[in-house]
Short mmCIF file of C-alpha atoms and ligand atoms in Angstrom, two decimals:
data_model
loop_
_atom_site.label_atom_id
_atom_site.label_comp_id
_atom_site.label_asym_id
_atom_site.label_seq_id
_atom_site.Cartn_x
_atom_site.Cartn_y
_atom_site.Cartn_z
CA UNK O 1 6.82 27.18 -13.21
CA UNK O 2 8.95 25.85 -10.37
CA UNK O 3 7.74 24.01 -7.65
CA UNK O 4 6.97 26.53 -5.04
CA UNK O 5 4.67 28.36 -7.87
CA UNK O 6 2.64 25.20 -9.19
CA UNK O 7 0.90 25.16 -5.36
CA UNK O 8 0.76 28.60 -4.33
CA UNK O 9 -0.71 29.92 -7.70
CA UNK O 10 -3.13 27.67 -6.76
CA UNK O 11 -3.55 29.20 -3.02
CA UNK O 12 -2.30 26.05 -1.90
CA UNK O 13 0.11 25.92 1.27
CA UNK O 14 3.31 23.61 1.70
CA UNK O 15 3.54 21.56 4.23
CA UNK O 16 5.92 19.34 5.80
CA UNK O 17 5.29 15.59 5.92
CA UNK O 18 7.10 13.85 8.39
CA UNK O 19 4.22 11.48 9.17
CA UNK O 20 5.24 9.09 6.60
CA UNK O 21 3.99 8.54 3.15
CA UNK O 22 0.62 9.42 3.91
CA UNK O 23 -1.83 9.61 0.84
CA UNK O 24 -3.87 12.59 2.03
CA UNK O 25 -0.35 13.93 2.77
CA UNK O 26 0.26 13.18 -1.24
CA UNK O 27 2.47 10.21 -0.45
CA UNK O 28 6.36 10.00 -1.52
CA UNK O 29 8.21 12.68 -3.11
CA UNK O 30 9.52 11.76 -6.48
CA UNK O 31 13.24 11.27 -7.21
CA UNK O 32 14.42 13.77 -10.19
CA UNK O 33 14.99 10.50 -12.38
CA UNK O 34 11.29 9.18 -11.74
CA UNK O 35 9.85 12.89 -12.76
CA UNK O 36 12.32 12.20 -15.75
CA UNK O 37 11.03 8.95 -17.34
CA UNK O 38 7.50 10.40 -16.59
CA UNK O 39 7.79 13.41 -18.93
CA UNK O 40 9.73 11.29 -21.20
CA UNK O 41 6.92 8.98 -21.59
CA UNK O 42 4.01 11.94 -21.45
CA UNK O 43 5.73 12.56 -25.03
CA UNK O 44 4.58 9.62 -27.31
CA UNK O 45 1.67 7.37 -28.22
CA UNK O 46 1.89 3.71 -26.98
CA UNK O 47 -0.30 0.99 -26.59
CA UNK O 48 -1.27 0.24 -23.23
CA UNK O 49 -2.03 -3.28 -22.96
CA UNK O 50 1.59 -3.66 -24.08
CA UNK O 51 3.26 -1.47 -21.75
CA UNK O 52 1.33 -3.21 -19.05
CA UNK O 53 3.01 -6.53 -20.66
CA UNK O 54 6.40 -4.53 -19.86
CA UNK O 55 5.41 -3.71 -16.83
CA UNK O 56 3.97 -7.86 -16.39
CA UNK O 57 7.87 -8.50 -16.89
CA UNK O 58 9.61 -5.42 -14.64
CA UNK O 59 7.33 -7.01 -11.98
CA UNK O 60 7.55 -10.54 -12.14
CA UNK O 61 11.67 -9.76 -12.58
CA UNK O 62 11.45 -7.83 -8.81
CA UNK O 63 9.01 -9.54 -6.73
CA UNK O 64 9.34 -13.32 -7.94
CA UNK O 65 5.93 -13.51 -9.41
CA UNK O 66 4.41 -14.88 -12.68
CA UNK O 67 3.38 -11.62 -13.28
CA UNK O 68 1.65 -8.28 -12.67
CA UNK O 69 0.05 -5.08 -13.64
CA UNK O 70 0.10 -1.09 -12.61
CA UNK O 71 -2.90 0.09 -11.34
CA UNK O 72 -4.19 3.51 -9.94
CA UNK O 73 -3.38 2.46 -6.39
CA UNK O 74 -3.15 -0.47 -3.55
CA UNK O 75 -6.77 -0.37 -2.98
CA UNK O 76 -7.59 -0.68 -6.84
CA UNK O 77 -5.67 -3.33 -7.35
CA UNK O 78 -7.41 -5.05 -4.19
CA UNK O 79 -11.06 -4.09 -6.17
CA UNK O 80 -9.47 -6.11 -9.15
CA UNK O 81 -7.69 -8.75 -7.04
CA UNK O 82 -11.23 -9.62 -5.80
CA UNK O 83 -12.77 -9.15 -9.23
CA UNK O 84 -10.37 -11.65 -10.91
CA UNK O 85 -10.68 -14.21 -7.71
CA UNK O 86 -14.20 -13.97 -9.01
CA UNK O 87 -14.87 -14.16 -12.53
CA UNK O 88 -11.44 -15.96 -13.45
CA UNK O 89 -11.71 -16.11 -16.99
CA UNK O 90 -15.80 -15.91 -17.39
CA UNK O 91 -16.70 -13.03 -19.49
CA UNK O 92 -20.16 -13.23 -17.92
CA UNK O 93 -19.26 -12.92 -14.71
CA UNK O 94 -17.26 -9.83 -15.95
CA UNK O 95 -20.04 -7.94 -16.97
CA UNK O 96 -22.31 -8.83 -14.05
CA UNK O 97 -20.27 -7.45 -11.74
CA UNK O 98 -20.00 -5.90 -9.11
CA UNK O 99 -23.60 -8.04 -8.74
CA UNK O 100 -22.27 -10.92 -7.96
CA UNK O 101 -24.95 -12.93 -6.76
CA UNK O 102 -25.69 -15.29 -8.90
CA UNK O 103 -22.63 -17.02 -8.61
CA UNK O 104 -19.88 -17.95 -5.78
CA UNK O 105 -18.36 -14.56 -4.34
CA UNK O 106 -16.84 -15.08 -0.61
CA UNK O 107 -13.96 -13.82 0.41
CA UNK O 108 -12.71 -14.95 3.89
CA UNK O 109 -11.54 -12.20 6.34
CA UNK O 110 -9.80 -13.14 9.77
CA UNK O 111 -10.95 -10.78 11.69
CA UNK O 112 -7.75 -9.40 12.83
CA UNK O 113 -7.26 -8.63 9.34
CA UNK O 114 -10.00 -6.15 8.96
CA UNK O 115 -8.52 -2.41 8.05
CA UNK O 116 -10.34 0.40 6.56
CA UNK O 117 -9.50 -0.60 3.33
CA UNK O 118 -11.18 -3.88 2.97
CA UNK O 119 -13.89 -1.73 1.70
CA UNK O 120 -11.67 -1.95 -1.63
CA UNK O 121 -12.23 -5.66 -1.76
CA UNK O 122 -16.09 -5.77 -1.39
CA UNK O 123 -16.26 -2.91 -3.48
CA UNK O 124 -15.90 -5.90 -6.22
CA UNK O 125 -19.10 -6.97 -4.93
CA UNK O 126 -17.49 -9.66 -3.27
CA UNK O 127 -19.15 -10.16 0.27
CA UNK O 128 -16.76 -10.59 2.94
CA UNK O 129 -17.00 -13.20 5.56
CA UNK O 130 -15.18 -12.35 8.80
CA UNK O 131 -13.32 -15.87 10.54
CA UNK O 132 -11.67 -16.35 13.85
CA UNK O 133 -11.37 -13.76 17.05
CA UNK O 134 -8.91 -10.92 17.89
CA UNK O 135 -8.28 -12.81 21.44
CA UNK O 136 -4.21 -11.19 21.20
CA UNK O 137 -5.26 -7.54 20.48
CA UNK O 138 -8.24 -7.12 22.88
CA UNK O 139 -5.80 -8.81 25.37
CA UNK O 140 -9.13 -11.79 26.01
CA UNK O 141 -6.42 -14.65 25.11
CA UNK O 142 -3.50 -15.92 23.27
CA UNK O 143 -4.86 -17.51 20.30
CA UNK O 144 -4.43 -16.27 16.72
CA UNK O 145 -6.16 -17.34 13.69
CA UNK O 146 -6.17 -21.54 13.05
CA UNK O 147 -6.25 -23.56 10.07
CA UNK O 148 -9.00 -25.43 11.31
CA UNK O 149 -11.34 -22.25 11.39
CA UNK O 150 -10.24 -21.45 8.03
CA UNK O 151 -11.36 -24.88 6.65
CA UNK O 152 -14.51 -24.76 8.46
CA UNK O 153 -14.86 -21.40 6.73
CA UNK O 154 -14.67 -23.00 3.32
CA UNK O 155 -17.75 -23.53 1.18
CA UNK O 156 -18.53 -23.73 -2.86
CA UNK O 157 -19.40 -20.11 -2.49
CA UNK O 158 -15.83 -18.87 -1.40
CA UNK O 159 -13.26 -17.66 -3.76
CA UNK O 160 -10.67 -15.86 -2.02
CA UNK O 161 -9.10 -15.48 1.35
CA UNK O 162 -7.68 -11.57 1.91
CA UNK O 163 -4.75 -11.35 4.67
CA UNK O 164 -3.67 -7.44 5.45
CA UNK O 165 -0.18 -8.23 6.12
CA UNK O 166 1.63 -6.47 8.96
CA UNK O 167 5.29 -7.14 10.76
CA UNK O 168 3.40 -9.11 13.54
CA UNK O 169 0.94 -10.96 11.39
CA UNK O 170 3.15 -12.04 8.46
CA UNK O 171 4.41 -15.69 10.04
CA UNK O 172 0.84 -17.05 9.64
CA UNK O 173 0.70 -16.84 5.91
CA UNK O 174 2.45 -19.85 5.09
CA UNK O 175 -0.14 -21.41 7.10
CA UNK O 176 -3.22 -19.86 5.53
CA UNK O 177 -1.68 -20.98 1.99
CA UNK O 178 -1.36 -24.61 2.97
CA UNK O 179 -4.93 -24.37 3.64
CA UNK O 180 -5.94 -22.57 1.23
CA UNK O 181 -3.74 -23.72 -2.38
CA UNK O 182 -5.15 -27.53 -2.13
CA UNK O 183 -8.62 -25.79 -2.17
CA UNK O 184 -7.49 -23.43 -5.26
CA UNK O 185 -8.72 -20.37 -3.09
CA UNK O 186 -6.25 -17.49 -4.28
CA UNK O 187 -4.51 -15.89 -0.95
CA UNK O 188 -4.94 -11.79 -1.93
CA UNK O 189 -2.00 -9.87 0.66
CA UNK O 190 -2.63 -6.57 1.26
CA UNK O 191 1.15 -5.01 1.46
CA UNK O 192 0.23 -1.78 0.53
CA UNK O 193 2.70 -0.40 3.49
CA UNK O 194 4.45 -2.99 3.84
CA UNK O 195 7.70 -1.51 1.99
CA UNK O 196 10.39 -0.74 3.16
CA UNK O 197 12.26 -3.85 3.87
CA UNK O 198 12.82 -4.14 0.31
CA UNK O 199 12.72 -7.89 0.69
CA UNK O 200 8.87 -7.85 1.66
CA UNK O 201 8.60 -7.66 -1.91
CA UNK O 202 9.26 -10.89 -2.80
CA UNK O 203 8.43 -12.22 1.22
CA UNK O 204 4.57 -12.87 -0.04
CA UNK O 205 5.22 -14.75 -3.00
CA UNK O 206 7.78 -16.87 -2.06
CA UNK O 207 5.15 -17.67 0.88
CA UNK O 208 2.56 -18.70 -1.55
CA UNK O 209 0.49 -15.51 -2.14
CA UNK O 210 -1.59 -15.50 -5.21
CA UNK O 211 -2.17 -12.00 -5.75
CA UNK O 212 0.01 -9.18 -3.44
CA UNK O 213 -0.59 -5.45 -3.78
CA UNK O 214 1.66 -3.06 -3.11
CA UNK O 215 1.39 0.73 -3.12
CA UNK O 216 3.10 2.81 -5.65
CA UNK O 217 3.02 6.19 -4.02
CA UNK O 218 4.48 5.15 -0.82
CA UNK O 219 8.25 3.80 0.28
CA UNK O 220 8.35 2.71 -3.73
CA UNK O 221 8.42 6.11 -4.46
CA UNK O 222 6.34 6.42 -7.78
CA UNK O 223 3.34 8.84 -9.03
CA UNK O 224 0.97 8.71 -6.05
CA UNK O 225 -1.83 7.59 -8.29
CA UNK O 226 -0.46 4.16 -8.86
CA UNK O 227 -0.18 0.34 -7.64
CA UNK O 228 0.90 -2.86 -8.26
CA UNK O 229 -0.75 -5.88 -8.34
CA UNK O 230 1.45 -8.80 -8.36
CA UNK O 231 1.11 -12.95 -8.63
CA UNK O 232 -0.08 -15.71 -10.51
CA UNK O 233 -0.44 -15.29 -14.41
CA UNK O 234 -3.41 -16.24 -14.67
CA UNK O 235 -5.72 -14.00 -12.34
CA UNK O 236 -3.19 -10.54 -13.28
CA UNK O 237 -4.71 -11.68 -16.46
CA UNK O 238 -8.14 -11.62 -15.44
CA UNK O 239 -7.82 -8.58 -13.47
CA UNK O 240 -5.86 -6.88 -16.47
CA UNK O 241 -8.77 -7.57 -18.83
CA UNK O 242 -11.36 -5.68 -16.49
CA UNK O 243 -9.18 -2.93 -16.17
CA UNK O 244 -7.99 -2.12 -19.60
CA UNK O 245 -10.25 0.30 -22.08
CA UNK O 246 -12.39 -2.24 -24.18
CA UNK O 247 -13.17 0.19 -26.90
CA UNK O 248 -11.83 -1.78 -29.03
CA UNK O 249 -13.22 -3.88 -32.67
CA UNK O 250 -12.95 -7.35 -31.69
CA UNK O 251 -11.81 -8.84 -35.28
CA UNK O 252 -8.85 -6.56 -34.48
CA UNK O 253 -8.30 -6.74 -31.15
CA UNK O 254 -5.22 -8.40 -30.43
CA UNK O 255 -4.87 -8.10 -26.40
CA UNK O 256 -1.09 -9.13 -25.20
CA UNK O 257 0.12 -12.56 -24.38
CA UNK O 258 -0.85 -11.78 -20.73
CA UNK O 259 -4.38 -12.18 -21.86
CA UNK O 260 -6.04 -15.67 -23.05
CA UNK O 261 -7.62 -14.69 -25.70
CA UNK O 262 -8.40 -18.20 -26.36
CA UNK O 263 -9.95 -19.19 -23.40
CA UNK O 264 -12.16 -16.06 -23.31
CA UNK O 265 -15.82 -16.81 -24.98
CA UNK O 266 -15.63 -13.31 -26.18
CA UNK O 267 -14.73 -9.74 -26.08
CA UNK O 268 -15.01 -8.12 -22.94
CA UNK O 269 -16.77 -4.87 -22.29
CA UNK O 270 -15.65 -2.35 -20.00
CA UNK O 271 -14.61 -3.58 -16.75
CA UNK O 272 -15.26 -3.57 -13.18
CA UNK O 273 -11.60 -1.62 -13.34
CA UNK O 274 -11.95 0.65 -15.75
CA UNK O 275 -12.37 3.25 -13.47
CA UNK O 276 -8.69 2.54 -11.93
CA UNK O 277 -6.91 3.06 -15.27
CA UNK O 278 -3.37 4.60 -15.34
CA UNK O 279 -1.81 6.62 -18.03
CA UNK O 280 1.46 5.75 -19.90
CA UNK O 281 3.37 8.03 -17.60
CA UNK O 282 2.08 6.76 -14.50
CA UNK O 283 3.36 3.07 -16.00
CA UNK O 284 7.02 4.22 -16.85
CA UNK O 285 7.26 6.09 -13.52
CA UNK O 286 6.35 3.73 -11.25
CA UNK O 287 8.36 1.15 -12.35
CA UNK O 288 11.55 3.75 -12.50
CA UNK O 289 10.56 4.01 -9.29
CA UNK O 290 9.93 0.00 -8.60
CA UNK O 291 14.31 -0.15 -10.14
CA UNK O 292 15.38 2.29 -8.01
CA UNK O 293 14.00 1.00 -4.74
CA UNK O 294 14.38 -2.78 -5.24
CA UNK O 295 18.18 -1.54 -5.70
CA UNK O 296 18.24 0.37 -2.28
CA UNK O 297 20.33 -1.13 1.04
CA UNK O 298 18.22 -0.81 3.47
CA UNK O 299 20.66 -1.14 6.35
CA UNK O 300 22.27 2.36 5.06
CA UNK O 301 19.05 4.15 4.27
CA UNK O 302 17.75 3.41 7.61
CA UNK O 303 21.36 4.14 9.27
CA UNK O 304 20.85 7.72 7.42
CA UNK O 305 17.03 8.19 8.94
CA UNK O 306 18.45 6.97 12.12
CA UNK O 307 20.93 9.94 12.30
CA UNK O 308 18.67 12.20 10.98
CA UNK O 309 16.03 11.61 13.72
CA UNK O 310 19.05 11.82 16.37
CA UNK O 311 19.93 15.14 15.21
CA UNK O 312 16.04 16.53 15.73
CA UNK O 313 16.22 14.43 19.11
CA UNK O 314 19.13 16.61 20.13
CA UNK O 315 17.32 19.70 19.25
CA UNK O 316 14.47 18.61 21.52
CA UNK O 317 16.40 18.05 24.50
CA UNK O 318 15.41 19.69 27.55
CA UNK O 319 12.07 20.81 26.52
CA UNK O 320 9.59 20.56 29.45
CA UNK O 321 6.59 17.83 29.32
CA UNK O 322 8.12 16.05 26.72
CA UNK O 323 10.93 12.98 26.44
CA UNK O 324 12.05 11.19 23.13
CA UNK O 325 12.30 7.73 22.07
CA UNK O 326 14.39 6.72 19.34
CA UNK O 327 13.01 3.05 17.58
CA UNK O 328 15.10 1.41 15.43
CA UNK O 329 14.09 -0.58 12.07
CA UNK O 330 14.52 -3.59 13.73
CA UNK O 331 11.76 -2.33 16.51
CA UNK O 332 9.55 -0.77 14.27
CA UNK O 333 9.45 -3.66 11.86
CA UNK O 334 9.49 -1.08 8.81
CA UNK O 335 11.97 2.31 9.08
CA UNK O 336 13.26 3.71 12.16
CA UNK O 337 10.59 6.58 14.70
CA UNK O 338 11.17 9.41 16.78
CA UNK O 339 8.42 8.88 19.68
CA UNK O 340 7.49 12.37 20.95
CA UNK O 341 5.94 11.42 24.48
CA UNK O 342 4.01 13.49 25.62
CA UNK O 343 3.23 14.88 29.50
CA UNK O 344 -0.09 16.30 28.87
CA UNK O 345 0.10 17.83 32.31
CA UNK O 346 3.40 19.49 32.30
CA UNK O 347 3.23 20.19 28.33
CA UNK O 348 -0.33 21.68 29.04
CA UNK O 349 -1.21 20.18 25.60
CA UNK O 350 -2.02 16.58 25.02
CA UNK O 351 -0.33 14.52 21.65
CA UNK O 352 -3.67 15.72 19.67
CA UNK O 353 -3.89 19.63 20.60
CA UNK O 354 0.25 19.51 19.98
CA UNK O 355 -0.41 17.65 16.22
CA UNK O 356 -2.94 20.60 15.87
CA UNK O 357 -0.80 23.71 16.57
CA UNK O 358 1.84 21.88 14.38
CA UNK O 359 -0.62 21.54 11.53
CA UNK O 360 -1.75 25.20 11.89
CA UNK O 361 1.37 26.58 11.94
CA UNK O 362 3.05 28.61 9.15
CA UNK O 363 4.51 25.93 6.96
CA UNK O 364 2.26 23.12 8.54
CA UNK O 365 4.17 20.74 10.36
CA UNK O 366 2.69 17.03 10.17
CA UNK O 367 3.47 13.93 12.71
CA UNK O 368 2.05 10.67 12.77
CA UNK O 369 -0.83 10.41 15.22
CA UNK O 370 -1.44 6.83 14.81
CA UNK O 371 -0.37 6.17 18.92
CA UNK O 372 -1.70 9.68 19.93
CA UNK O 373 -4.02 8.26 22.34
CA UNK O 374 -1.06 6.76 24.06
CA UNK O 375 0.40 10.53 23.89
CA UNK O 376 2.85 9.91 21.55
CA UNK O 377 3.38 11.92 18.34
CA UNK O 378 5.76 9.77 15.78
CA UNK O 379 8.69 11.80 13.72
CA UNK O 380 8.68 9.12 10.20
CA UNK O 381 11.22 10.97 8.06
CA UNK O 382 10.66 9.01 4.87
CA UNK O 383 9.08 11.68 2.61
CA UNK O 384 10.71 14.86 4.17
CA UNK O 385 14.47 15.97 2.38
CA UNK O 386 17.05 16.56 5.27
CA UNK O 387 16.64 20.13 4.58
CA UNK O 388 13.53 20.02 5.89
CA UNK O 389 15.32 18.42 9.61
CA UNK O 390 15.67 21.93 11.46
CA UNK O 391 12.45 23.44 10.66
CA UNK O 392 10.39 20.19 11.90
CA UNK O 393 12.23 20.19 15.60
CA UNK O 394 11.71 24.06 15.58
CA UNK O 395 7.96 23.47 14.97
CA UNK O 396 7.95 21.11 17.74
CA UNK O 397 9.50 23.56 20.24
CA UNK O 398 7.47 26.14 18.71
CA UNK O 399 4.11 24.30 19.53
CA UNK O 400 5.49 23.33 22.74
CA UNK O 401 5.56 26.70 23.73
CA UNK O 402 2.13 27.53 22.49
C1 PLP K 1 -2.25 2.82 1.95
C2 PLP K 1 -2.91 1.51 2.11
C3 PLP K 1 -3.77 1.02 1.14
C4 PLP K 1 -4.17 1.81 -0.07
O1 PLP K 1 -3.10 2.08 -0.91
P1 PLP K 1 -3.28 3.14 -2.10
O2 PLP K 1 -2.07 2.92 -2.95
O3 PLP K 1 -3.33 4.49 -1.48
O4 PLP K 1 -4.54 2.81 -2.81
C5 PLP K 1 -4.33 -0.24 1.33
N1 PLP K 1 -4.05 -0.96 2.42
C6 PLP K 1 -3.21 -0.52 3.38
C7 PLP K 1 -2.95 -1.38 4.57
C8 PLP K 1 -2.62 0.73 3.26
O5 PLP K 1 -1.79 1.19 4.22
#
C-alpha cells in the first residue's frame, strides 16, 4: 500500500501542512532513513528498559545531560518530569500518586510561563502555584520575573519550578537556577518547540536545567508519538521507573543501571507513566531521528526555507488586499515566516475566513493562525516537501479570489 492509499482507503483527505509541525496536523514528516530503522526494529524482541538505557546514552551524548528517556510525547514527559520531582526515589509516593497530598507537591509557575500544556504537569497531581506578574506582555510595566519572588515562593511543600522556554524568555533561566539548585528544587524546561536551533538542545542544560523536554514529532523529526525527557540521572531514573511496565517477578527483575535498584525499598507497581509507554520502534526512530537533526547546519537549512518562501512570495505578488513579509531565523528566533497580511477590507476576507477557504479547499491548504487576530496568516515550511511550494501559493490566490 503506498502512501496515497493508507489515508484514502481510510476516507481520509491529504492535506498540506505549512503551519509548522503541528500535532493535530500529525507533526513532522519522517525522513526515508527514520521509517527505515523503525521497521527494522518492528522486527525483533528486545527488552525495553535496556533500549531506554541506549537511548539514556544517545541522549546524554546530544544534549549534554546525565541522561534521559523516550517517552510518548513533550507533555508526557512533563507528567513524569513532575512525577519524579515528586516521589524521587520513594516507592510510596509512587503508588499514591497522582494523590499527592499527603506529602510536599508544589510546583512554581511564573505566570508568564503558563501555556496550555501545563495541564501535563499537574496532571501528576502536582498543584501548581502561579509567581510573579505578566507586567511586559499586558504592556502594565517593564518588570519580568525576580529572584526575590521566586524565593519568597519557596516553602517545604515545593518541589519543582516549571519554566516554558521561549526565544524571549530563555535569558532568565540562569537566574531561576541560581535560585533554585542551592534549594535542590529541580528546574523542569518545557522546550517542546523549541527546536530548531539545533543548539537549544544542549542551551538548557548547560544553563542548569534539571529535567528539559523536548518533542519528538516536531523539528526532531521522529514518530509523532514520542518525546524526550532529558537531565539529571537521578530523576530520568525516577521518572523511568513510573513509566516502564512493572509486570515483572521481583526476585528476577533486574531493571538497568539507570535504575537504583538499591536505593528503592521495593518493587514498583505500575506507574503514574505507564500510560505514556512507547514501543521499540518508536525508541529506534526517534533517536535516528535525534542523529540526523543534531547533525543538521542550520544556517543552510534555513537559507533553503528562506528561498523557498521567496519563491511563493513571488507568486503572490500583486494580489489585491494582501502584502508579504519575509522574517528571517534570526527574527523569528526559530526558522524563517512568510507573513500573509491581510487587508480585510480590500481582500473582503479577514486572516480567519481566508485560513477557512484554504482549509476547505480540495487538498486542504493549512497556515499558521497563531497572529490571525493581527490579520496575518504565517507560511512555516518545515513539514511541507518543496513539491508541495506551487500548490500552497496557488491555494492562497485561489482563496483570495473566493
Ligand atoms: C507541542 C508542545 C508540547 C507538547 O508536545 P507533544 O510532544 O505533542 O506532547 C508541550 N509544550 C509546548 C510549548 C509545545 O509547543
Amino acid at each position: 500500500m503506498d502512501k496515497d492509499d493508507v489515508y484514502a482507503a481510510l476516507g481520509v483527505r491529504r492535506r498540506i501542512n505549512a503551519a509548522g509541525t503541528l500535532t493535530r496536523l500529525g507533526g513532522s514528516l519522517m525522513a526515508p532513513e527514520v521509517v527505515a530503522a523503525m521497521a527494522a526494529a518492528a522486527t525483533q524482541s528486545v527488552d525495553i528498559a535496556e533500549l531506554q538505557s541506549a537511548a539514556s546514552r544517545t541522549i546524554a551524548r546530544i544534549t549534554g545531560a546525565e541522561a534521559g528517556l523516550v517517552t510518548s510525547g513533550a507533555a508526557a514527559a512533563l507528567t513524569i518530569a513532575a512525577a519524579a520531582s515528586m516521589t524521587r526515589w520513594d516507592i510510596g509516593k509512587m503508588a499514591a500518586l497522582p494523590h499527592a497530598e499527603g506529602f510536599a507537591h508544589e510546583i512554581l509557575i511564573p505566570r508568564t510561563h503558563r501555556t496550555g500544556y501545563a495541564h501535563a504537569l499537574s496532571a501528576s497531581g502536582a498543584r501548581l502555584v502561579d509567581i510573579g506578574h505578566n507586567d511586559r506582555a499586558t504592556g502594565a510595566g517593564v518588570r519580568g520575573l525576580e529572584a526575590w519572588e521566586i524565593e519568597t515562593a519557596i516553602t517545604p511543600g515545593t518541589v519543582a519550578f516549571a519554566f516554558s522556554a521561549n526565544p524571549e524568555n530563555i535569558p532568565d533561566l540562569p537566574m531561576v537556577v541560581a535560585v533554585c539548585k542551592p534549594c535542590d528544587l529541580p528546574v523542569i524546561v518545557d522546550a517542546a518547540a523549541q527546536l530548531p536551533p539545533r543548539s537549544n538542545l544542549r542551551r538548557f542544560i548547560e544553563s542548569g536545567a534539571d529535567l528539559v523536554a523536548f518533542s519528538g514529532g516536531k523539528a526532531i523529526g521522529g514518530p509523532q508519538a514520542t518525546g524526550i525527557l532529558a537531565g539529571r540521572r537521578d530523576l530520568i531514573g525516577a521518572a523511568l521507573v513510573q513509566q516502564l511496565d512493572m509486570d515483572v517477578a521481583p526476585a528476577s527483575w533486574s531493571p538497568p543501571d539507570l535504575i537504583d535498584r538499591a536505593t528503592l525499598k521495593g518493587v514498583p507497581h505500575h506507574g503514574l507513566g505507564r500510560g505514556f509507554k512507547v514501543g521499540k520502534e518508536e525508541i529506534v526512530g526517534v533517536l535516528t531521528a535525534l542523529e540526523r537533526f543534531a547533525a543538521t547546519d542550520d544556517v543552510a537549512a534555513n537559507a533553503r526555507l528562506e528561498e523557498r518562501l521567496r519563491r511563493i512570495e513571488a507568486r503572490l505578488g500583486g494580489l489585491p488586499g494582501i502584502h508579504t513579509r519575509l522574517l528571517p531565523a534570526s527574527e523569528t528566533g526559530r526558522v524563517p515566516h512568510l507573513h500573509l497580511v491581510i487587508d480585510a477590507a480590500l481582500a473582503r476576507v479577514d486572516a480567519i475566513g481566508l485560513s477557512k477557504r484554504l482549509q476547505s479547499a480540495d487538498v486542504p491548504v493549512h497556515l499558521s493562525e497563531r497572529l490571525a487576530q493581527r490579520g496575518i496568516l504565517i507560511v512555516d515550511l518545515q513539514v511541507p516537501p518543496p513539491e508541495a511550494d506551487a500548490a500552497i501559493a496557488e491555494s492562497v490566490r485561489r482563496a483570495l479570489a473566493g
